[in-house]
Amino acid sequence: SQTIHQWPATLVQPVGSPLSLECTVEGTSNPNLYWYRQAAGRGLQLLFYSVGIGQISSEVPQNLSASRPQDRQFILSSKKLLLSDSGFYLCAWSVPRYEQYFGPGTRLTVT
Amino acid sequence: GQQVMQIPQYQHVQEGEDFTTYCNSSTTLSNIQWYKQRPGGHPVFLIQLVKSGEVKKQKRLTFQFGEAKKNSSLHITATQTTDVGTYFCAGDSGTYKYIFGTGTRLKVLA
């Protein structure tokens, strides 16, 4: 069966520090991968999606970047965090045109 | 860009009452999905609708996709406390990316 992992579960980082969030998927090949951000009590904002290794589409211009170094690995990064980067970061995978499966998420607080 | 709006933003109902949330897209969708997110949790897939005018049921939940494939609704009959959470629709305009609606937060009062 398929499993999606995200870590860490919670993270507190100072403004200006770097960020690296990792997401890995097990039990499937060549999935579509997604990064979303959810502000407290708000909807899900699509940040990046990827349909294959090295293929990243950015939806929102910001100080975040994403990479897909392996088929089932998706990384979200920042060189310098801003206060506005705080939120709940969710990784998801799907077979194209089918449902998305979300990881448990990372709660990021930038102080 | 594509936008997906949901109404209402919040809904408080007494247990046993019905509940409906509506989803409207600015563009025609190839399919629409519905998710439920419990407080503190992550979104969990409920259903996908693909055909124009499609209606699907899951026990007390009824999902509908509009004829023009630009709107959808979720109706819950006789709500229970386990229905508490935020319901999101997500539309795919055919580009492999899903735009999530603004969500409807449901609170059920016992």
Coordinates of N, CA and C in Angstrom, one line a residue:
Chain A
S1 N 0.8 -1.2 0.0 CA 0.0 0.0 0.0 C 0.9 1.3 0.0
Q2 N 0.3 2.4 -0.4 CA 1.0 3.6 -0.5 C 1.1 4.3 0.8
T3 N 2.2 5.0 1.1 CA 2.4 5.8 2.3 C 3.1 7.0 1.9
I4 N 2.7 8.1 2.6 CA 3.4 9.4 2.4 C 4.0 9.9 3.7
H5 N 5.2 10.3 3.7 CA 5.9 10.7 5.0 C 6.3 12.2 4.8
Q6 N 6.1 12.9 5.9 CA 6.5 14.3 6.0 C 7.2 14.5 7.3
W7 N 8.3 15.2 7.3 CA 8.9 15.6 8.6 C 9.7 16.9 8.4
P8 N 9.8 17.6 9.5 CA 9.3 17.3 10.9 C 7.8 17.6 11.0
A9 N 7.3 17.2 12.1 CA 5.8 17.5 12.3 C 5.6 18.9 12.7
T10 N 6.5 19.5 13.5 CA 6.5 20.9 13.9 C 7.9 21.4 13.9
L11 N 7.9 22.7 13.6 CA 9.2 23.4 13.5 C 9.0 24.9 13.8
V12 N 10.0 25.4 14.6 CA 10.0 26.8 15.0 C 11.3 27.3 14.5
Q13 N 11.3 28.3 13.7 CA 12.5 28.8 13.1 C 12.5 30.4 13.2
P14 N 13.7 30.9 13.4 CA 13.8 32.4 13.4 C 13.7 33.0 12.0
V15 N 13.3 34.2 11.9 CA 13.3 35.0 10.7 C 14.7 35.0 10.1
G16 N 14.8 34.8 8.8 CA 16.1 34.8 8.1 C 16.8 33.5 8.1
S17 N 16.3 32.5 8.8 CA 17.0 31.2 8.8 C 16.5 30.4 7.6
P18 N 17.3 29.3 7.2 CA 16.9 28.5 6.0 C 15.9 27.5 6.5
L19 N 15.3 26.9 5.4 CA 14.2 25.9 5.7 C 14.4 24.7 4.7
S20 N 14.2 23.5 5.2 CA 14.1 22.4 4.3 C 13.1 21.4 4.9
L21 N 12.0 21.2 4.1 CA 11.0 20.2 4.5 C 11.0 19.1 3.4
E22 N 11.0 17.8 3.9 CA 11.1 16.7 3.0 C 9.8 15.9 3.1
C23 N 9.5 15.4 1.9 CA 8.3 14.5 1.7 C 8.7 13.3 0.9
T24 N 8.4 12.1 1.4 CA 8.7 10.9 0.6 C 7.4 10.1 0.5
V25 N 7.3 9.4 -0.7 CA 6.2 8.5 -0.9 C 6.7 7.1 -1.1
E26 N 5.9 6.2 -0.6 CA 6.3 4.8 -0.8 C 5.1 4.0 -1.5
G27 N 5.5 3.0 -2.2 CA 4.4 2.2 -2.8 C 3.8 2.6 -4.1
T28 N 4.4 3.6 -4.8 CA 3.9 4.0 -6.1 C 5.1 4.5 -6.9
S29 N 4.9 4.6 -8.2 CA 6.0 5.1 -9.1 C 5.4 6.3 -9.9
N30 N 6.4 7.2 -10.1 CA 6.1 8.4 -10.9 C 4.8 9.1 -10.5
P31 N 4.6 9.4 -9.2 CA 3.4 10.1 -8.8 C 3.5 11.6 -9.1
N32 N 2.4 12.2 -9.2 CA 2.4 13.7 -9.2 C 2.6 14.1 -7.7
L33 N 3.4 15.1 -7.5 CA 3.6 15.5 -6.1 C 3.3 17.0 -6.0
Y34 N 2.8 17.4 -4.8 CA 2.3 18.7 -4.6 C 2.8 19.2 -3.2
W35 N 3.0 20.5 -3.1 CA 3.2 21.2 -1.9 C 2.1 22.3 -1.7
Y36 N 1.5 22.2 -0.6 CA 0.5 23.2 -0.3 C 0.8 23.9 1.1
R37 N 0.3 25.1 1.2 CA 0.4 25.8 2.5 C -1.0 26.2 2.9
Q38 N -1.2 26.1 4.2 CA -2.5 26.4 4.8 C -2.3 27.4 6.0
A39 N -2.7 28.6 5.9 CA -2.7 29.5 7.0 C -3.8 29.1 8.0
A40 N -3.6 29.5 9.2 CA -4.6 29.1 10.3 C -6.0 29.4 9.9
G41 N -6.9 28.4 9.9 CA -8.3 28.6 9.6 C -8.6 29.0 8.2
R42 N -7.6 28.8 7.3 CA -7.8 29.2 5.9 C -7.8 28.0 5.0
G43 N -7.9 28.2 3.7 CA -7.8 27.2 2.7 C -6.4 26.8 2.3
L44 N -6.3 25.9 1.3 CA -5.0 25.3 0.9 C -4.5 26.1 -0.3
Q45 N -3.3 26.6 -0.2 CA -2.7 27.4 -1.3 C -1.7 26.5 -2.0
L46 N -1.9 26.2 -3.3 CA -0.9 25.4 -4.0 C 0.4 26.2 -4.2
L47 N 1.5 25.6 -3.8 CA 2.8 26.3 -3.9 C 3.5 25.7 -5.1
F48 N 3.7 24.4 -5.2 CA 4.4 23.8 -6.3 C 3.8 22.4 -6.6
Y49 N 4.0 22.0 -7.8 CA 3.6 20.7 -8.2 C 4.6 20.1 -9.2
S50 N 4.7 18.8 -9.2 CA 5.7 18.2 -10.1 C 5.1 16.9 -10.7
V51 N 5.3 16.8 -12.0 CA 4.8 15.6 -12.7 C 5.9 14.6 -13.0
G52 N 7.2 14.9 -12.6 CA 8.3 14.0 -12.8 C 9.6 14.6 -12.2
I53 N 10.6 13.7 -12.2 CA 11.9 14.1 -11.6 C 12.4 15.4 -12.3
G54 N 12.8 16.4 -11.5 CA 13.3 17.6 -12.0 C 12.3 18.5 -12.6
Q55 N 11.0 18.1 -12.7 CA 10.0 19.0 -13.3 C 9.2 19.6 -12.2
I56 N 9.4 21.0 -12.0 CA 8.7 21.7 -10.9 C 7.9 22.9 -11.5
S57 N 6.7 23.0 -11.2 CA 5.9 24.1 -11.6 C 5.6 24.9 -10.3
S58 N 5.9 26.2 -10.4 CA 5.7 27.1 -9.3 C 4.4 27.9 -9.5
E59 N 3.6 27.9 -8.4 CA 2.3 28.6 -8.6 C 2.3 30.0 -7.9
V60 N 3.1 30.2 -6.9 CA 3.1 31.5 -6.2 C 4.5 32.0 -6.1
P61 N 4.8 33.2 -6.7 CA 6.1 33.7 -6.6 C 6.4 34.1 -5.1
Q62 N 7.5 33.7 -4.6 CA 7.8 33.9 -3.2 C 9.3 33.5 -2.9
N63 N 9.6 33.4 -1.7 CA 11.0 33.0 -1.4 C 11.1 31.6 -1.1
L64 N 10.2 30.8 -1.6 CA 10.3 29.3 -1.4 C 10.7 28.7 -2.8
S65 N 11.3 27.5 -2.7 CA 11.6 26.7 -3.9 C 11.3 25.3 -3.6
A66 N 11.2 24.5 -4.6 CA 11.0 23.1 -4.5 C 11.9 22.3 -5.4
S67 N 12.2 21.1 -5.0 CA 13.0 20.2 -5.9 C 12.5 18.8 -5.7
R68 N 12.8 18.0 -6.8 CA 12.4 16.6 -6.8 C 13.6 15.9 -7.3
P69 N 14.5 15.5 -6.4 CA 15.8 14.9 -6.8 C 15.6 13.4 -7.1
Q70 N 14.5 12.8 -6.6 CA 14.2 11.4 -6.9 C 12.7 11.3 -7.2
D71 N 12.3 10.2 -7.7 CA 11.0 10.0 -8.2 C 9.9 10.2 -7.1
R72 N 10.3 9.7 -5.9 CA 9.3 9.8 -4.8 C 9.7 10.7 -3.6
Q73 N 10.6 11.7 -3.9 CA 11.0 12.6 -2.9 C 10.8 14.0 -3.4
F74 N 10.2 14.8 -2.5 CA 9.9 16.2 -2.9 C 10.3 17.1 -1.7
I75 N 11.1 18.1 -2.0 CA 11.7 18.9 -1.0 C 11.3 20.4 -1.1
L76 N 10.9 21.0 -0.1 CA 10.5 22.4 0.0 C 11.6 23.2 0.7
S77 N 12.1 24.3 0.1 CA 13.2 24.9 0.7 C 13.0 26.4 0.7
S78 N 13.8 27.1 1.6 CA 13.9 28.5 1.6 C 15.3 28.9 2.1
K79 N 15.8 30.0 1.5 CA 17.2 30.4 2.0 C 17.0 31.3 3.2
K80 N 15.9 32.1 3.2 CA 15.7 33.0 4.3 C 14.2 33.1 4.6
L81 N 13.8 32.6 5.8 CA 12.4 32.6 6.1 C 11.9 34.0 6.5
L82 N 10.6 34.2 6.1 CA 9.9 35.5 6.5 C 8.8 35.1 7.5
L83 N 8.4 36.1 8.3 CA 7.3 35.8 9.2 C 6.1 35.3 8.5
S84 N 5.8 35.8 7.3 CA 4.7 35.4 6.5 C 4.8 33.9 6.0
D85 N 5.9 33.3 6.2 CA 6.0 31.9 5.8 C 5.4 30.9 6.8
S86 N 5.0 31.4 7.9 CA 4.4 30.6 9.0 C 3.2 29.9 8.4
G87 N 2.9 28.7 8.8 CA 1.7 28.0 8.3 C 1.8 26.5 8.4
F88 N 0.8 25.8 7.9 CA 0.8 24.4 7.9 C 1.1 23.9 6.5
Y89 N 2.2 23.2 6.3 CA 2.7 22.8 5.0 C 2.3 21.3 4.8
L90 N 1.7 21.1 3.7 CA 1.2 19.8 3.4 C 1.7 19.3 2.0
C91 N 2.2 18.1 2.0 CA 2.7 17.4 0.8 C 1.6 16.5 0.4
A92 N 1.4 16.3 -0.9 CA 0.4 15.3 -1.3 C 0.9 14.6 -2.6
W93 N 0.4 13.4 -2.9 CA 0.7 12.8 -4.1 C -0.6 12.3 -4.7
S94 N -0.5 12.1 -6.1 CA -1.6 11.5 -6.8 C -1.2 10.8 -8.0
V95 N -2.0 9.9 -8.5 CA -1.9 9.4 -9.8 C -2.6 10.5 -10.7
P96 N -2.1 10.9 -11.8 CA -2.7 12.0 -12.6 C -4.2 11.8 -12.7
R97 N -4.9 12.9 -12.4 CA -6.4 13.0 -12.5 C -7.1 12.2 -11.5
Y98 N -6.4 11.6 -10.5 CA -7.1 10.9 -9.5 C -6.9 11.6 -8.1
E99 N -7.5 11.0 -7.1 CA -7.5 11.7 -5.8 C -6.1 11.9 -5.2
Q100 N -6.0 13.0 -4.4 CA -4.7 13.3 -3.8 C -4.7 12.7 -2.4
Y101 N -3.5 12.2 -2.0 CA -3.3 11.7 -0.6 C -2.3 12.6 0.1
F102 N -2.7 13.1 1.2 CA -1.9 14.1 1.9 C -1.1 13.4 3.0
G103 N 0.1 14.0 3.2 CA 0.9 13.7 4.4 C 0.3 14.3 5.6
P104 N 1.0 14.0 6.8 CA 0.5 14.6 8.0 C 0.7 16.0 8.2
G105 N 1.6 16.6 7.4 CA 1.9 18.0 7.5 C 3.0 18.5 8.4
T106 N 3.5 19.7 8.2 CA 4.5 20.3 9.1 C 4.0 21.6 9.5
R107 N 3.9 21.9 10.8 CA 3.4 23.2 11.3 C 4.7 24.0 11.5
L108 N 4.8 25.0 10.7 CA 6.0 25.9 10.8 C 5.6 27.2 11.4
T109 N 6.4 27.6 12.4 CA 6.2 28.9 13.1 C 7.5 29.7 12.9
V110 N 7.4 30.8 12.3 CA 8.6 31.7 12.1 C 8.5 32.8 13.1
T111 N 9.6 32.9 13.9 CA 9.5 33.9 15.0 C 10.5 35.0 14.8
Chain B
G1 N -6.1 34.3 -12.9 CA -6.0 32.9 -12.7 C -7.3 32.2 -12.2
Q2 N -7.3 30.9 -12.3 CA -8.4 30.2 -11.8 C -8.7 30.4 -10.4
Q3 N -10.0 30.5 -10.0 CA -10.4 30.7 -8.6 C -11.5 29.8 -8.3
V4 N -11.5 29.2 -7.1 CA -12.6 28.4 -6.7 C -13.1 28.9 -5.3
M5 N -14.4 29.3 -5.3 CA -15.0 29.9 -4.1 C -16.0 28.9 -3.5
Q6 N -16.1 28.9 -2.2 CA -17.1 28.1 -1.5 C -17.9 29.0 -0.6
I7 N -19.2 28.6 -0.5 CA -20.1 29.3 0.4 C -20.9 28.2 1.1
P8 N -21.3 28.4 2.3 CA -20.8 29.5 3.2 C -19.4 29.3 3.7
Q9 N -18.8 30.3 4.4 CA -17.5 30.1 4.9 C -17.6 29.3 6.2
Y10 N -18.7 29.5 7.0 CA -18.9 28.8 8.2 C -20.4 28.4 8.3
Q11 N -20.6 27.3 9.0 CA -22.0 26.8 9.2 C -22.1 26.1 10.5
H12 N -23.0 26.6 11.3 CA -23.3 25.9 12.6 C -24.6 25.3 12.5
V13 N -24.8 24.0 12.8 CA -26.1 23.4 12.7 C -26.3 22.6 13.9
Q14 N -27.6 22.4 14.2 CA -27.9 21.5 15.3 C -27.8 20.0 14.8
E15 N -27.4 19.1 15.6 CA -27.3 17.7 15.2 C -28.6 17.3 14.7
G16 N -28.6 16.6 13.6 CA -29.8 16.2 12.9 C -30.3 17.1 11.8
E17 N -29.8 18.3 11.8 CA -30.2 19.2 10.7 C -29.3 18.9 9.4
D18 N -29.8 19.3 8.3 CA -29.1 19.1 7.0 C -28.1 20.2 6.8
F19 N -27.1 20.0 6.0 CA -26.0 21.0 5.7 C -25.7 20.9 4.2
T20 N -25.4 22.0 3.6 CA -25.0 22.1 2.2 C -23.9 23.1 2.0
T21 N -22.9 22.8 1.3 CA -21.9 23.7 0.9 C -21.8 23.7 -0.6
Y22 N -21.5 24.9 -1.2 CA -21.5 25.1 -2.6 C -20.1 25.6 -3.1
C23 N -19.8 25.1 -4.2 CA -18.4 25.4 -4.8 C -18.6 25.9 -6.2
N24 N -17.9 27.0 -6.5 CA -18.0 27.7 -7.8 C -16.7 28.0 -8.3
S25 N -16.4 27.6 -9.6 CA -15.1 27.8 -10.2 C -15.3 28.9 -11.3
S26 N -14.2 29.6 -11.5 CA -14.2 30.7 -12.5 C -14.0 30.1 -13.9
T27 N -13.5 28.8 -13.9 CA -13.3 28.2 -15.2 C -13.9 26.8 -15.2
T28 N -14.1 26.3 -16.4 CA -14.7 24.9 -16.6 C -13.7 23.9 -16.1
L29 N -14.2 22.9 -15.3 CA -13.3 21.9 -14.7 C -13.4 20.6 -15.4
S30 N -12.3 19.9 -15.5 CA -12.3 18.5 -16.0 C -12.9 17.6 -15.0
N31 N -12.6 17.8 -13.7 CA -13.2 17.0 -12.7 C -13.1 17.9 -11.4
I32 N -13.9 17.4 -10.4 CA -13.8 18.1 -9.1 C -13.8 17.1 -8.0
Q33 N -13.0 17.4 -7.0 CA -12.9 16.5 -5.8 C -13.4 17.2 -4.6
W34 N -13.8 16.4 -3.6 CA -14.2 16.9 -2.3 C -13.3 16.2 -1.2
Y35 N -12.9 17.0 -0.3 CA -12.1 16.6 0.8 C -12.7 17.1 2.2
K36 N -12.4 16.3 3.2 CA -12.7 16.7 4.6 C -11.5 16.8 5.4
Q37 N -11.4 17.9 6.2 CA -10.3 18.1 7.1 C -10.8 18.3 8.5
R38 N -10.4 17.3 9.3 CA -10.8 17.4 10.7 C -9.9 18.4 11.4
P39 N -10.4 19.1 12.5 CA -9.5 20.0 13.2 C -8.2 19.4 13.5
G40 N -7.1 20.1 13.1 CA -5.8 19.7 13.4 C -5.2 18.6 12.5
G41 N -6.0 18.1 11.6 CA -5.6 17.1 10.7 C -5.3 17.5 9.3
H42 N -5.1 16.5 8.4 CA -4.9 16.8 7.0 C -6.1 16.5 6.2
P43 N -6.2 17.1 5.0 CA -7.4 16.7 4.2 C -7.4 15.3 3.8
V44 N -8.6 14.7 3.8 CA -8.9 13.4 3.4 C -9.9 13.3 2.3
F45 N -9.5 12.6 1.2 CA -10.3 12.5 0.0 C -11.7 11.9 0.3
L46 N -12.8 12.5 -0.2 CA -14.1 11.9 -0.1 C -14.6 11.3 -1.4
I47 N -14.5 12.1 -2.5 CA -15.1 11.7 -3.8 C -14.6 12.5 -4.9
Q48 N -14.7 12.0 -6.1 CA -14.3 12.7 -7.3 C -15.5 12.6 -8.3
L49 N -15.9 13.7 -8.9 CA -16.9 13.8 -9.9 C -16.3 14.2 -11.2
V50 N -16.7 13.6 -12.3 CA -16.1 13.8 -13.6 C -17.1 14.2 -14.7
K51 N -18.3 13.7 -14.6 CA -19.2 13.9 -15.7 C -20.2 15.1 -15.4
S52 N -20.5 15.8 -16.4 CA -21.5 16.9 -16.3 C -22.8 16.4 -15.7
G53 N -23.3 17.0 -14.6 CA -24.6 16.7 -14.0 C -24.5 15.4 -13.1
E54 N -23.3 15.0 -12.9 CA -23.1 13.7 -12.1 C -23.6 13.9 -10.7
V55 N -24.2 12.9 -10.1 CA -24.6 12.9 -8.7 C -24.1 11.6 -8.1
K56 N -23.4 11.7 -7.0 CA -23.0 10.5 -6.3 C -23.3 10.6 -4.8
K57 N -23.6 9.5 -4.2 CA -24.0 9.4 -2.8 C -23.1 8.5 -2.0
Q58 N -22.8 8.9 -0.8 CA -22.0 8.1 0.2 C -22.8 8.2 1.5
K59 N -23.6 7.2 1.7 CA -24.4 7.2 2.9 C -25.2 8.5 3.1
R60 N -24.9 9.4 4.0 CA -25.7 10.6 4.2 C -25.2 11.8 3.4
L61 N -24.1 11.6 2.6 CA -23.5 12.6 1.8 C -23.9 12.5 0.3
T62 N -24.4 13.6 -0.3 CA -24.7 13.6 -1.7 C -23.9 14.7 -2.4
F63 N -23.2 14.3 -3.4 CA -22.3 15.2 -4.2 C -22.9 15.4 -5.6
Q64 N -22.8 16.7 -6.0 CA -23.4 16.9 -7.4 C -22.4 17.8 -8.1
F65 N -22.2 17.5 -9.4 CA -21.4 18.3 -10.3 C -22.3 19.0 -11.3
G66 N -22.2 20.3 -11.5 CA -23.1 21.1 -12.3 C -23.0 20.7 -13.8
E67 N -24.1 21.1 -14.5 CA -24.1 20.7 -15.9 C -23.0 21.4 -16.7
A68 N -22.6 22.6 -16.3 CA -21.6 23.4 -17.0 C -20.2 23.0 -16.5
K69 N -20.1 22.1 -15.5 CA -18.9 21.7 -14.9 C -18.1 22.9 -14.3
K70 N -18.8 23.8 -13.8 CA -18.2 25.0 -13.1 C -18.6 25.1 -11.7
N71 N -19.6 24.2 -11.2 CA -20.0 24.3 -9.8 C -20.3 22.9 -9.3
S72 N -20.3 22.8 -8.0 CA -20.6 21.6 -7.4 C -21.2 21.8 -6.0
S73 N -21.8 20.8 -5.4 CA -22.3 20.9 -4.1 C -22.1 19.6 -3.3
L74 N -22.1 19.8 -2.0 CA -22.1 18.7 -1.1 C -23.2 18.9 -0.1
H75 N -24.1 17.9 0.0 CA -25.2 18.0 1.0 C -25.1 16.8 2.0
I76 N -25.2 17.2 3.2 CA -25.2 16.1 4.3 C -26.6 16.1 4.9
T77 N -27.2 15.0 5.0 CA -28.5 14.8 5.6 C -28.3 14.4 7.0
A78 N -29.1 15.0 7.9 CA -29.1 14.6 9.3 C -27.7 14.6 9.9
T79 N -27.1 15.7 10.0 CA -25.7 15.8 10.5 C -25.5 15.1 11.8
Q80 N -24.3 14.7 12.0 CA -23.9 14.1 13.3 C -22.6 14.8 13.7
T81 N -22.3 14.6 15.0 CA -21.1 15.3 15.5 C -19.8 14.9 14.8
T82 N -19.8 13.7 14.3 CA -18.7 13.2 13.5 C -18.5 13.9 12.2
D83 N -19.5 14.7 11.8 CA -19.3 15.4 10.5 C -18.5 16.7 10.7
V84 N -18.2 17.1 11.9 CA -17.5 18.3 12.2 C -16.2 18.4 11.4
G85 N -15.8 19.5 10.8 CA -14.6 19.7 10.1 C -14.8 20.7 9.0
T86 N -13.8 20.9 8.2 CA -13.8 21.8 7.1 C -13.9 21.0 5.8
Y87 N -14.8 21.3 4.9 CA -15.0 20.6 3.7 C -14.5 21.5 2.5
F88 N -13.6 20.9 1.7 CA -13.0 21.6 0.6 C -13.4 20.9 -0.7
C89 N -13.7 21.7 -1.7 CA -13.7 21.2 -3.1 C -12.4 21.6 -3.7
A90 N -12.0 20.8 -4.7 CA -10.8 21.0 -5.4 C -11.0 20.8 -6.9
G91 N -10.7 21.8 -7.7 CA -11.0 21.6 -9.1 C -9.7 21.5 -10.0
D92 N -9.8 20.6 -10.9 CA -8.7 20.4 -11.9 C -9.2 20.8 -13.3
S93 N -8.5 21.9 -13.8 CA -8.9 22.4 -15.1 C -8.2 21.7 -16.2
G94 N -7.5 20.6 -15.9 CA -6.9 19.8 -17.0 C -5.4 20.0 -17.0
T95 N -4.8 20.6 -16.0 CA -3.4 20.9 -16.1 C -2.7 20.1 -15.0
Y96 N -3.3 19.1 -14.4 CA -2.7 18.3 -13.3 C -2.5 19.0 -12.0
K97 N -3.0 20.3 -11.9 CA -2.9 21.0 -10.6 C -4.3 21.2 -10.1
Y98 N -4.5 21.1 -8.9 CA -5.8 21.3 -8.2 C -5.8 22.6 -7.5
I99 N -6.9 23.3 -7.7 CA -7.1 24.6 -7.0 C -8.2 24.3 -6.0
F100 N -7.8 24.5 -4.7 CA -8.8 24.2 -3.7 C -9.7 25.4 -3.4
G101 N -10.9 25.1 -3.1 CA -11.8 26.1 -2.7 C -11.5 26.7 -1.3
T102 N -12.2 27.7 -1.0 CA -11.9 28.4 0.3 C -12.3 27.6 1.5
G103 N -13.1 26.6 1.3 CA -13.6 25.7 2.4 C -14.8 26.2 3.2
T104 N -15.5 25.3 3.7 CA -16.7 25.5 4.6 C -16.4 24.8 5.9
R105 N -16.4 25.6 6.9 CA -16.2 25.0 8.3 C -17.5 24.6 8.9
L106 N -17.7 23.4 9.2 CA -19.0 22.9 9.7 C -18.8 22.6 11.2
K107 N -19.7 23.2 12.0 CA -19.7 22.9 13.4 C -21.1 22.3 13.7
V108 N -21.2 21.2 14.4 CA -22.4 20.5 14.7 C -22.6 20.6 16.2
L109 N -23.8 21.1 16.6 CA -24.1 21.3 18.0 C -25.0 20.2 18.5
A110 N -24.5 19.5 19.5 CA -25.2 18.3 20.0 C -26.5 18.7 20.8

